[in-house]
Amino acid sequence: GAGVSQSPSNKVTEKGKDVELRCDPISGHTALYWYRQSLGQGLEFLIYFQGNSAPDKSGLPSDRFSAERTGGSVSTLTIQRTQQEDSAVYLCASSLVQGTDTQYFGPGTRLTVL
Amino acid sequence: GENVEQHPSTLSVQEGDSAVIKCTYSDSASNYFPWYKQELGKGPQLIIDIRSNVGEKKDQRIAVTLNKTAKHFSLHITETQPEDSAVYFCAASYTGANSKLTFGKGITLSVRP
């Protein structure tokens, strides 16, 4: 079946602009996760959703970052007033349920802030 | 919170040799330990995982061992092939509300033909 998909695959933006990144999880997966991967670094947890609610927003780097999920499916990660340090690959993953269930990752969105 | 460390950060082996990648974790409550492989330009892909009720798990050329007392787990790849070259991440989490995977920084494995 279809895996996790993300769009766009690449995004180049100017400093100060807002960007929206989209994640389509595997159908039927109730949990959805966002991570950030900077060049040569590991995966930094940002936020997760169980259904449409986000019990843990502790990983969001600043109030410029927000995320929502509607209909228990698609999620968008929004970065307002982008800064150069926001440049990274943003990865989305989904799992059947939240917890120690296998997480399946999408291909990521590479964000470059000029 | 949980802290996961991987050593070494890079590893180079000759094709056909074995590769061993080690991770340590800090939270004794962690009971789920997956390994992910990430190829260039792609998202991480799960290759094997282990839960704390077993000490070893094998899947063809890949095995994972877990030592809960010492709080470390290792990935073993036998008969390495060039296509095994990638970045490998270990992670740890526990069962429970609001649990989340904590990842190591990754190790770059290079298999020399």
XYZ file of C-alpha atoms in Angstrom, chain A:
114
model
C 0.000 0.000 0.000
C 0.955 3.657 -0.124
C 3.509 4.873 2.372
C 3.859 8.232 4.063
C 4.056 11.056 1.548
C 5.280 14.597 2.029
C 5.094 17.707 -0.078
C 6.832 19.611 -1.383
C 10.001 17.538 -1.648
C 12.072 20.711 -1.804
C 11.263 24.248 -0.733
C 13.446 27.305 -1.144
C 12.223 30.460 0.533
C 13.466 33.851 1.542
C 14.138 34.781 5.131
C 11.027 36.182 6.764
C 8.532 34.316 4.587
C 6.062 31.731 5.917
C 6.129 28.116 4.705
C 3.723 25.196 4.970
C 4.861 21.603 4.812
C 2.392 18.800 4.262
C 2.315 15.189 5.419
C -0.040 12.432 4.308
C 0.246 9.497 6.708
C -0.454 5.866 5.967
C -4.199 5.311 5.849
C -5.535 4.167 9.209
C -2.541 5.347 11.209
C -3.758 7.352 14.192
C -0.385 8.703 15.310
C 1.665 11.202 13.317
C 5.089 12.650 14.155
C 7.203 15.528 12.863
C 10.997 15.548 13.120
C 13.707 17.898 11.943
C 17.051 16.693 10.620
C 19.804 19.243 10.225
C 22.798 18.480 8.011
C 24.745 15.560 9.429
C 22.640 15.445 12.571
C 20.185 13.030 14.087
C 16.440 13.357 14.204
C 15.086 16.100 16.434
C 11.530 15.473 17.648
C 9.175 18.400 17.037
C 5.589 17.329 17.740
C 3.258 14.359 17.563
C -0.464 13.922 17.048
C -2.750 11.231 18.355
C -5.802 11.671 16.179
C -6.236 15.414 15.774
C -4.823 16.410 19.129
C -1.205 17.197 19.937
C -0.513 16.190 23.558
C 3.198 16.973 23.300
C 4.394 20.185 21.664
C 7.564 20.336 23.719
C 9.868 19.859 20.757
C 8.760 22.888 18.776
C 11.838 25.179 18.667
C 9.942 28.462 18.944
C 6.480 30.004 18.669
C 7.138 30.505 14.948
C 6.488 26.770 14.532
C 2.989 25.336 14.614
C 1.282 22.229 13.339
C -2.217 20.979 12.875
C -3.930 17.811 11.807
C -7.441 17.607 10.477
C -9.741 14.641 10.030
C -7.210 12.396 11.721
C -5.220 12.302 8.506
C -3.253 15.059 6.765
C -0.999 17.283 8.836
C 0.641 20.592 8.044
C 3.691 22.061 9.733
C 3.849 25.836 9.441
C 6.942 27.928 10.007
C 6.324 31.659 10.206
C 8.927 34.330 9.512
C 11.503 31.746 8.495
C 15.109 32.143 9.584
C 18.254 30.676 8.024
C 18.652 28.308 10.972
C 15.321 26.735 10.006
C 17.035 25.207 6.964
C 16.833 21.422 7.403
C 15.015 18.316 6.233
C 11.611 18.006 7.867
C 10.504 14.403 8.246
C 7.062 13.076 8.993
C 6.289 9.609 10.319
C 3.119 7.756 11.196
C 2.285 4.706 13.272
C -0.812 2.652 13.873
C -1.095 3.891 17.445
C 1.005 6.187 19.580
C 3.661 4.572 21.740
C 6.014 1.799 20.837
C 4.424 0.994 17.530
C 6.632 1.042 14.436
C 7.008 4.486 12.910
C 7.089 4.699 9.120
C 8.824 7.728 7.668
C 8.124 9.800 4.606
C 10.878 11.017 2.255
C 11.061 14.431 3.910
C 10.882 18.032 2.760
C 14.193 19.804 2.302
C 13.743 23.426 3.367
C 16.315 26.026 2.399
C 15.977 29.542 3.770
C 18.043 32.089 1.886
